[in-house]
CSV table of C-alpha atoms and ligand atoms in Angstrom, one decimal:
chain,number,residue,atom,x,y,z
A,1,MET,CA,-136.7,37.9,-93.9
A,2,GLN,CA,-137.7,40.9,-95.4
A,3,ASN,CA,-140.0,41.2,-97.1
A,4,PHE,CA,-137.7,41.6,-100.5
A,5,GLY,CA,-139.2,43.9,-103.1
A,6,LEU,CA,-142.5,45.0,-101.8
A,7,ASP,CA,-140.3,47.6,-99.6
A,8,SER,CA,-138.2,50.5,-101.7
A,9,SER,CA,-136.3,51.5,-99.0
A,10,TYR,CA,-135.1,47.9,-97.9
A,11,TYR,CA,-132.7,47.1,-100.6
A,12,PRO,CA,-129.3,44.5,-99.6
A,13,PRO,CA,-127.4,45.4,-103.4
A,14,LYS,CA,-127.5,48.7,-103.0
A,15,TRP,CA,-125.7,49.0,-99.4
A,16,LEU,CA,-122.1,49.5,-99.9
A,17,GLY,CA,-119.4,48.3,-96.8
A,18,LEU,CA,-118.8,44.9,-96.4
A,19,ARG,CA,-121.7,42.5,-97.8
A,20,GLY,CA,-121.7,38.6,-97.7
A,21,SER,CA,-120.9,36.8,-94.3
A,22,ASN,CA,-120.7,40.4,-91.9
A,23,ASP,CA,-120.7,39.5,-88.3
A,24,LYS,CA,-124.1,40.1,-87.8
A,25,SER,CA,-125.1,36.7,-90.2
A,26,TYR,CA,-123.1,34.7,-87.2
A,27,GLU,CA,-123.9,36.1,-83.9
A,28,PHE,CA,-126.3,33.8,-83.2
A,29,ALA,CA,-124.6,30.4,-84.6
A,30,HIS,CA,-121.4,31.9,-82.0
A,31,THR,CA,-124.0,32.6,-78.7
A,32,LEU,CA,-124.9,28.7,-79.6
A,33,ARG,CA,-121.1,28.0,-79.4
A,34,ASP,CA,-120.3,29.5,-76.5
A,35,GLY,CA,-122.8,28.2,-74.5
A,36,GLU,CA,-125.6,29.7,-74.6
A,37,LYS,CA,-129.6,28.6,-74.6
A,38,PHE,CA,-133.2,29.4,-76.0
A,39,GLU,CA,-135.5,28.6,-74.8
A,40,PHE,CA,-138.7,28.0,-77.6
A,41,SER,CA,-141.1,25.6,-75.5
A,42,ALA,CA,-143.2,28.3,-73.8
A,43,LEU,CA,-143.4,30.1,-76.7
A,44,LYS,CA,-146.7,29.2,-79.0
A,45,PRO,CA,-146.8,29.4,-82.3
A,46,LYS,CA,-148.1,32.5,-84.2
A,47,GLU,CA,-148.5,31.5,-87.3
A,48,GLU,CA,-148.0,28.3,-89.4
A,49,TYR,CA,-146.7,27.1,-92.9
A,50,ASP,CA,-146.7,24.4,-95.1
A,51,LEU,CA,-143.2,24.1,-95.6
A,52,VAL,CA,-139.9,25.7,-94.1
A,53,VAL,CA,-136.6,25.7,-95.4
A,54,VAL,CA,-133.7,27.3,-93.9
A,55,GLY,CA,-131.4,29.0,-96.3
A,56,ALA,CA,-132.3,31.4,-98.7
A,57,GLY,CA,-129.4,30.7,-101.4
A,58,ILE,CA,-129.9,28.5,-104.7
A,59,SER,CA,-130.1,25.7,-103.1
A,60,GLY,CA,-133.7,26.6,-100.6
A,61,LEU,CA,-134.8,29.0,-102.4
A,62,SER,CA,-135.7,26.2,-105.9
A,63,GLY,CA,-136.7,23.6,-102.9
A,64,ALA,CA,-139.5,25.9,-102.3
A,65,LEU,CA,-140.1,25.9,-105.9
A,66,PHE,CA,-140.4,22.4,-106.0
A,67,TYR,CA,-142.2,22.3,-103.1
A,68,GLN,CA,-144.4,24.7,-105.3
A,69,ASN,CA,-144.6,23.2,-108.2
A,70,LYS,CA,-145.6,20.1,-106.7
A,71,PHE,CA,-148.0,21.4,-104.0
A,72,GLY,CA,-149.9,23.9,-105.4
A,73,LYS,CA,-149.4,27.7,-106.0
A,74,ASP,CA,-151.1,28.1,-103.0
A,75,LYS,CA,-148.9,27.0,-100.0
A,76,LYS,CA,-147.7,29.1,-97.7
A,77,ILE,CA,-144.1,29.1,-97.0
A,78,LEU,CA,-140.9,30.3,-95.1
A,79,ILE,CA,-137.5,30.7,-96.2
A,80,LEU,CA,-134.8,31.4,-92.9
A,81,ASP,CA,-131.5,32.7,-94.1
A,82,ASN,CA,-129.1,34.3,-91.3
A,83,HIS,CA,-127.9,36.8,-93.8
A,84,ASP,CA,-130.1,40.5,-95.0
A,85,ASP,CA,-130.3,39.6,-97.9
A,86,PHE,CA,-131.2,36.0,-99.8
A,87,GLY,CA,-129.3,34.4,-102.7
A,88,GLY,CA,-126.0,32.5,-100.8
A,89,HIS,CA,-123.4,32.4,-102.5
A,90,ALA,CA,-125.7,34.2,-105.5
A,91,ARG,CA,-126.0,38.1,-104.9
A,92,ARG,CA,-125.6,41.0,-106.8
A,93,ASN,CA,-123.7,44.5,-106.2
A,94,LYS,CA,-125.4,47.7,-107.8
A,95,PHE,CA,-123.7,51.5,-107.9
A,96,GLN,CA,-126.4,54.3,-108.8
A,97,LEU,CA,-123.6,56.3,-110.8
A,98,LYS,CA,-124.2,59.6,-112.4
A,99,ASN,CA,-124.0,58.3,-115.8
A,100,GLY,CA,-126.6,55.1,-114.7
A,101,THR,CA,-126.9,51.8,-113.1
A,102,ILE,CA,-123.2,49.5,-112.6
A,103,LEU,CA,-124.2,46.2,-112.1
A,104,SER,CA,-121.8,43.2,-110.7
A,105,TYR,CA,-122.3,39.6,-109.1
A,106,GLY,CA,-121.3,40.2,-105.5
A,107,GLY,CA,-120.3,36.4,-105.5
A,108,SER,CA,-120.9,33.2,-108.1
A,109,GLU,CA,-120.5,34.6,-111.1
A,110,SER,CA,-121.6,32.2,-114.0
A,111,PHE,CA,-123.3,28.1,-115.3
A,112,GLN,CA,-120.7,26.6,-114.8
A,113,SER,CA,-121.0,23.7,-117.8
A,114,PRO,CA,-124.6,23.5,-118.0
A,115,LYS,CA,-124.4,21.3,-121.7
A,116,ALA,CA,-122.1,18.7,-119.8
A,117,LEU,CA,-123.7,18.5,-116.1
A,118,TYR,CA,-126.7,20.5,-115.3
A,119,SER,CA,-129.7,17.7,-114.8
A,120,LYS,CA,-133.3,17.8,-116.4
A,121,GLU,CA,-134.6,18.9,-113.1
A,122,VAL,CA,-131.9,21.9,-113.3
A,123,ASN,CA,-133.2,22.8,-116.9
A,124,SER,CA,-136.6,22.7,-116.4
A,125,LEU,CA,-136.1,25.3,-113.5
A,126,LEU,CA,-134.2,27.2,-115.9
A,127,GLU,CA,-136.8,26.5,-118.0
A,128,GLN,CA,-139.3,27.8,-116.2
A,129,ILE,CA,-138.0,30.6,-114.6
A,130,GLY,CA,-137.1,32.1,-118.0
A,131,ILE,CA,-133.5,31.8,-118.6
A,132,ASN,CA,-131.6,30.4,-121.1
A,133,VAL,CA,-129.0,29.2,-121.6
A,134,ASP,CA,-128.2,29.5,-125.3
A,135,SER,CA,-129.0,33.2,-125.9
A,136,LEU,CA,-126.4,33.5,-122.9
A,137,ALA,CA,-124.4,32.3,-124.4
A,138,LYS,CA,-124.9,34.4,-127.9
A,139,ARG,CA,-124.6,37.2,-125.2
A,140,PHE,CA,-121.0,36.6,-125.0
A,141,ASP,CA,-118.6,38.1,-127.1
A,142,VAL,CA,-115.5,35.8,-127.3
A,143,ASN,CA,-113.6,37.8,-129.2
A,144,PHE,CA,-113.4,41.0,-127.5
A,145,TYR,CA,-109.6,40.5,-126.3
A,146,PRO,CA,-108.8,38.2,-129.3
A,147,ASP,CA,-109.8,41.2,-131.6
A,148,LEU,CA,-108.4,43.8,-129.3
A,149,LYS,CA,-105.0,41.0,-130.3
A,150,LEU,CA,-104.0,40.6,-127.0
A,151,SER,CA,-103.7,36.8,-125.7
A,152,ARG,CA,-103.0,35.1,-122.3
A,153,GLY,CA,-99.6,35.6,-120.5
A,154,ALA,CA,-97.5,35.7,-117.4
A,155,TYR,CA,-96.0,38.4,-115.0
A,156,PHE,CA,-93.2,37.9,-113.4
A,157,SER,CA,-92.0,39.7,-110.1
A,158,LYS,CA,-89.0,41.4,-109.5
A,159,SER,CA,-89.8,40.4,-105.9
A,160,GLU,CA,-90.1,36.5,-107.2
A,161,PHE,CA,-87.9,37.0,-110.6
A,162,GLY,CA,-85.7,39.4,-110.4
A,163,ILE,CA,-87.9,41.4,-113.0
A,164,ASP,CA,-90.7,42.5,-113.8
A,165,LYS,CA,-91.7,40.9,-117.2
A,166,VAL,CA,-94.5,40.5,-119.0
A,167,VAL,CA,-94.5,37.2,-121.5
A,168,SER,CA,-97.6,37.6,-123.6
A,169,GLY,CA,-98.6,34.6,-126.2
A,170,ASN,CA,-99.0,31.7,-123.6
A,171,PRO,CA,-100.6,28.5,-125.6
A,172,GLY,CA,-101.6,27.0,-122.3
A,173,SER,CA,-105.1,25.5,-122.3
A,174,VAL,CA,-107.6,26.4,-118.5
A,175,LEU,CA,-111.1,25.2,-117.4
A,176,SER,CA,-113.3,26.3,-119.2
A,177,ASP,CA,-111.8,28.9,-121.6
A,178,GLU,CA,-113.8,31.2,-123.4
A,179,VAL,CA,-111.7,31.9,-125.3
A,180,PRO,CA,-111.9,29.6,-128.2
A,181,LYS,CA,-108.8,27.8,-129.1
A,182,ASP,CA,-108.3,29.4,-132.4
A,183,LYS,CA,-107.9,32.7,-131.2
A,184,LEU,CA,-105.9,32.6,-128.3
A,185,ASN,CA,-103.4,34.5,-130.2
A,186,ALA,CA,-101.1,31.9,-129.0
A,187,ARG,CA,-97.3,31.4,-129.9
A,188,ASP,CA,-95.8,27.9,-129.1
A,189,ILE,CA,-94.9,26.7,-126.2
A,190,GLN,CA,-91.2,26.8,-127.1
A,191,SER,CA,-91.0,30.3,-128.2
A,192,PHE,CA,-93.4,31.5,-125.1
A,193,ILE,CA,-91.7,29.5,-122.8
A,194,ASN,CA,-87.7,31.1,-124.0
A,195,ASP,CA,-89.1,34.7,-122.7
A,196,PHE,CA,-88.7,33.7,-119.2
A,197,PRO,CA,-86.7,35.3,-117.2
A,198,MET,CA,-85.2,32.3,-116.2
A,199,SER,CA,-81.8,29.8,-117.0
A,200,LYS,CA,-81.5,27.9,-119.6
A,201,LYS,CA,-81.8,24.8,-117.5
A,202,ASP,CA,-85.1,26.0,-116.0
A,203,ARG,CA,-86.5,26.6,-119.0
A,204,GLU,CA,-85.5,23.4,-121.1
A,205,ASP,CA,-87.3,21.4,-117.8
A,206,LEU,CA,-89.8,23.5,-118.4
A,207,ILE,CA,-90.6,23.0,-121.9
A,208,GLU,CA,-89.5,19.3,-121.6
A,209,LEU,CA,-92.4,19.5,-119.4
A,210,PHE,CA,-95.0,21.1,-121.3
A,211,GLN,CA,-94.8,18.8,-124.3
A,212,ASP,CA,-95.3,15.4,-121.6
A,213,ASN,CA,-93.1,12.5,-123.9
A,214,GLN,CA,-92.2,11.8,-120.2
A,215,ASP,CA,-93.6,8.7,-117.7
A,216,TYR,CA,-92.6,10.6,-114.8
A,217,PHE,CA,-94.0,8.0,-112.6
A,218,ALA,CA,-92.2,5.2,-114.6
A,219,GLY,CA,-91.7,1.8,-113.1
A,220,LYS,CA,-95.1,2.2,-111.2
A,221,SER,CA,-98.3,0.2,-111.8
A,222,LEU,CA,-101.3,1.6,-113.4
A,223,LYS,CA,-102.9,1.4,-110.0
A,224,GLU,CA,-100.2,2.7,-108.2
A,225,LYS,CA,-100.2,5.5,-110.6
A,226,GLU,CA,-103.7,6.5,-109.4
A,227,LYS,CA,-103.0,6.1,-105.3
A,228,LEU,CA,-100.0,9.1,-106.4
A,229,MET,CA,-102.4,10.6,-109.2
A,230,ALA,CA,-105.0,11.3,-105.5
A,231,LYS,CA,-102.4,11.5,-103.0
A,232,THR,CA,-99.3,13.6,-104.4
A,233,SER,CA,-100.0,17.7,-104.5
A,234,TYR,CA,-99.3,19.0,-107.7
A,235,LYS,CA,-95.9,20.6,-105.9
A,236,ASP,CA,-94.4,18.2,-104.7
A,237,PHE,CA,-95.3,16.4,-108.5
A,238,LEU,CA,-93.8,18.7,-109.8
A,239,LYS,CA,-90.1,19.1,-107.4
A,240,ASN,CA,-89.9,15.1,-106.4
A,241,TYR,CA,-91.1,13.6,-109.7
A,242,VAL,CA,-90.9,16.0,-112.6
A,243,LYS,CA,-87.1,17.5,-110.9
A,244,LEU,CA,-88.0,20.8,-111.5
A,245,SER,CA,-86.6,23.7,-109.9
A,246,ASP,CA,-87.8,25.5,-107.3
A,247,GLU,CA,-87.5,29.1,-109.8
A,248,ALA,CA,-89.1,26.9,-112.0
A,249,ILE,CA,-92.0,25.6,-110.2
A,250,LYS,CA,-93.4,29.1,-109.1
A,251,PHE,CA,-94.4,29.4,-113.1
A,252,PHE,CA,-97.5,27.3,-111.5
A,253,GLU,CA,-98.0,29.3,-108.9
A,254,GLY,CA,-101.3,31.2,-109.1
A,255,THR,CA,-102.3,28.4,-111.7
A,256,THR,CA,-104.8,26.4,-109.5
A,257,ASP,CA,-105.7,29.8,-107.7
A,258,GLU,CA,-109.3,31.2,-109.8
A,259,PHE,CA,-111.1,27.6,-109.8
A,260,MET,CA,-109.4,25.3,-107.1
A,261,ALA,CA,-109.2,28.6,-104.4
A,262,LEU,CA,-106.3,26.7,-103.5
A,263,GLY,CA,-102.5,27.0,-104.2
A,264,ILE,CA,-100.5,23.7,-106.6
A,265,ASP,CA,-99.5,22.7,-102.9
A,266,ALA,CA,-103.2,21.4,-101.8
A,267,VAL,CA,-104.3,20.4,-105.5
A,268,SER,CA,-103.7,16.8,-105.9
A,269,CYS,CA,-102.5,15.7,-109.6
A,270,ASP,CA,-105.5,14.6,-110.3
A,271,ASP,CA,-107.2,17.6,-110.1
A,272,ALA,CA,-104.2,19.6,-111.9
A,273,ARG,CA,-104.9,16.9,-114.5
A,274,ALA,CA,-109.0,18.5,-115.2
A,275,ALA,CA,-107.5,21.8,-114.9
A,276,PHE,CA,-105.6,20.8,-118.1
A,277,LEU,CA,-101.9,21.3,-116.0
A,278,PRO,CA,-98.7,19.7,-117.6
A,279,GLY,CA,-97.4,16.0,-116.8
A,280,PHE,CA,-99.4,13.4,-117.0
A,281,ASP,CA,-100.1,13.0,-121.0
A,282,SER,CA,-97.4,9.5,-121.0
A,283,MET,CA,-98.1,7.9,-118.1
A,284,GLY,CA,-100.5,5.0,-119.5
A,285,LEU,CA,-103.6,6.2,-117.2
A,286,GLU,CA,-107.3,6.2,-117.9
A,287,PRO,CA,-108.3,8.8,-120.3
A,288,LEU,CA,-110.3,11.5,-118.5
A,289,ASP,CA,-114.2,9.9,-118.5
A,290,GLU,CA,-116.3,11.8,-121.4
A,291,GLU,CA,-118.5,14.2,-118.7
A,292,SER,CA,-115.6,15.4,-116.8
A,293,LEU,CA,-113.4,16.3,-120.7
A,294,ALA,CA,-117.3,18.0,-121.4
A,295,GLU,CA,-116.9,19.0,-118.0
A,296,MET,CA,-113.5,20.9,-118.5
A,297,GLU,CA,-113.6,21.6,-122.3
A,298,GLU,CA,-117.8,23.5,-122.2
A,299,PRO,CA,-116.6,27.5,-122.3
A,300,TYR,CA,-116.9,30.0,-119.5
A,301,ILE,CA,-119.7,32.1,-121.2
A,302,TYR,CA,-123.4,31.3,-119.7
A,303,HIS,CA,-123.2,34.8,-117.9
A,304,CYS,CA,-125.7,36.9,-116.6
A,305,ALA,CA,-125.2,40.3,-115.4
A,306,ASP,CA,-125.2,39.5,-111.9
A,307,GLY,CA,-123.9,36.8,-112.4
A,308,ASN,CA,-126.0,34.3,-110.6
A,309,ALA,CA,-128.3,36.1,-108.1
A,310,THR,CA,-130.7,36.3,-111.5
A,311,VAL,CA,-130.8,32.7,-111.3
A,312,ALA,CA,-132.0,33.6,-107.4
A,313,ARG,CA,-133.8,36.7,-107.8
A,314,LEU,CA,-135.9,35.0,-110.4
A,315,ILE,CA,-136.5,32.3,-108.5
A,316,VAL,CA,-138.4,34.2,-105.2
A,317,LYS,CA,-140.5,36.2,-108.7
A,318,LYS,CA,-142.1,33.5,-109.6
B,1,LIG,C1,-116.3,32.7,-104.3
B,1,LIG,C2,-117.2,31.7,-105.2
B,1,LIG,C3,-117.8,31.5,-106.1
B,1,LIG,C4,-118.4,30.6,-106.9
B,1,LIG,N1,-118.4,30.7,-108.5
B,1,LIG,C5,-119.3,29.5,-109.0
B,1,LIG,C6,-119.6,30.5,-110.4
B,1,LIG,O1,-119.6,30.7,-111.4
B,1,LIG,N2,-120.8,29.3,-111.0
B,1,LIG,C7,-121.1,28.1,-110.2
B,1,LIG,O2,-122.1,27.5,-110.7
B,1,LIG,N3,-121.3,28.0,-108.9
B,1,LIG,C8,-120.1,29.1,-108.3
B,1,LIG,N4,-119.9,28.7,-107.6
B,1,LIG,C9,-121.3,28.2,-106.2
B,1,LIG,C10,-121.7,28.7,-105.6
B,1,LIG,O3,-122.4,29.5,-105.1
B,1,LIG,C11,-122.5,27.3,-105.2
B,1,LIG,O4,-122.7,26.4,-105.4
B,1,LIG,C12,-124.5,27.6,-104.9
B,1,LIG,O5,-124.6,29.6,-105.0
B,1,LIG,C13,-124.2,26.8,-103.7
B,1,LIG,O6,-126.1,27.3,-103.6
B,1,LIG,P1,-126.8,27.1,-102.3
B,1,LIG,O7,-128.4,27.2,-101.8
B,1,LIG,O8,-126.7,25.8,-102.3
B,1,LIG,O9,-125.6,27.3,-100.7
B,1,LIG,P2,-125.2,29.1,-100.4
B,1,LIG,O10,-125.2,29.8,-101.3
B,1,LIG,O11,-124.6,28.8,-99.3
B,1,LIG,O12,-126.5,29.6,-99.7
B,1,LIG,C14,-126.8,28.8,-98.1
B,1,LIG,C15,-127.7,30.0,-97.1
B,1,LIG,O13,-128.5,28.8,-96.2
B,1,LIG,C16,-127.8,30.0,-95.0
B,1,LIG,N5,-127.9,29.1,-93.5
B,1,LIG,C17,-126.8,27.9,-93.9
B,1,LIG,N6,-127.0,28.1,-92.3
B,1,LIG,C18,-128.2,28.2,-91.4
B,1,LIG,C19,-129.2,28.3,-90.9
B,1,LIG,N7,-128.2,26.9,-89.6
B,1,LIG,N8,-129.5,29.5,-90.4
B,1,LIG,C20,-130.1,30.2,-90.9
B,1,LIG,N9,-129.7,30.5,-92.7
B,1,LIG,C21,-129.0,29.7,-92.6
B,1,LIG,C22,-126.4,30.3,-95.7
B,1,LIG,O14,-125.4,31.5,-94.9
B,1,LIG,C23,-126.6,30.7,-97.1
B,1,LIG,O15,-127.0,31.8,-96.7
B,1,LIG,C24,-119.1,29.8,-106.1
B,1,LIG,C25,-119.0,29.8,-105.3
B,1,LIG,C26,-118.6,30.2,-104.1
B,1,LIG,C27,-117.3,30.6,-102.5
């Protein structure tokens, strides 16, 4: 890896074009896959290290820092990565414009539920590199969209619904919502759904589902229900148990993409429940444990300007 920070001409965040896992980054892995052999046994080591870390993502970098903490700052550590920049999934993009610099994340964005999820080791690492999550939270303007009288909505496209239409005022909860519940500028669920460009029957069925008064797995034991929750995709649940039409199911397409990077055909009912999707409140399931709830409800407000690249950079600096 290059000598980051010491040579100002080498600065990957300013390079444009495809960044991240480009062809070069997996060239050697593919060569090995294709049967190439490399003979290292005749090579004599030229340098010695106390620790060699493979992978310069946040795990590898913090591993190196933990090692130094334990064995001393004088320890010599080599960190290898198959990319031209460190950070792994936590990297930044940087653009120099006439009016100044634009900095943004080039990978992972935010600290996810630090109060609920972070261990004492993670918290001590953050403290050591000078990050205070409460200060980050204070600087996140949760009122930005509410004060503009904006709300969350749903877009119905002409190709799928015969008309291009935006319906605003969605009262639904989303995972790790950064907008406080009382500032959603939401309507009640009936009035929101009744504006959907769908048949009366579909709208009524959706309203009923959102009211969540039915046990869609009625007649099954708790054990059977738990198995179904784990094994049934949310899409199959909506089709086969809630009995929504294909048209009504389309409303849910895309709702799990952002957090789970998977469509509702690939997300289990368990995961759908943990993403606040409706249908599970009257099934008599075990309540979600406190930790999961805290994780779901903790807002997404802990951001550095370049996302978690700041963590990687501060560890390297340290
Ligand atoms: C799109 C996306 C968004 C995300 N958003 C968030 C978020 O907002 N908040 C959050 O907390 N988390 C988020 N995550 C998850 C978070 O990015 C990761 O959990 C974290 O960055 C993983 O760090 P890591 O060091 O374990 O792995 P990585 O970041 O993957 O780093 C591993 C590094 O090791 C390299 N490597 C692997 N094998 C070798 C080898 N044999 N030789 C050399 N190098 C090797 C890899 O190429 C990589 O550079 C997101 C992830 C993705 C993909």
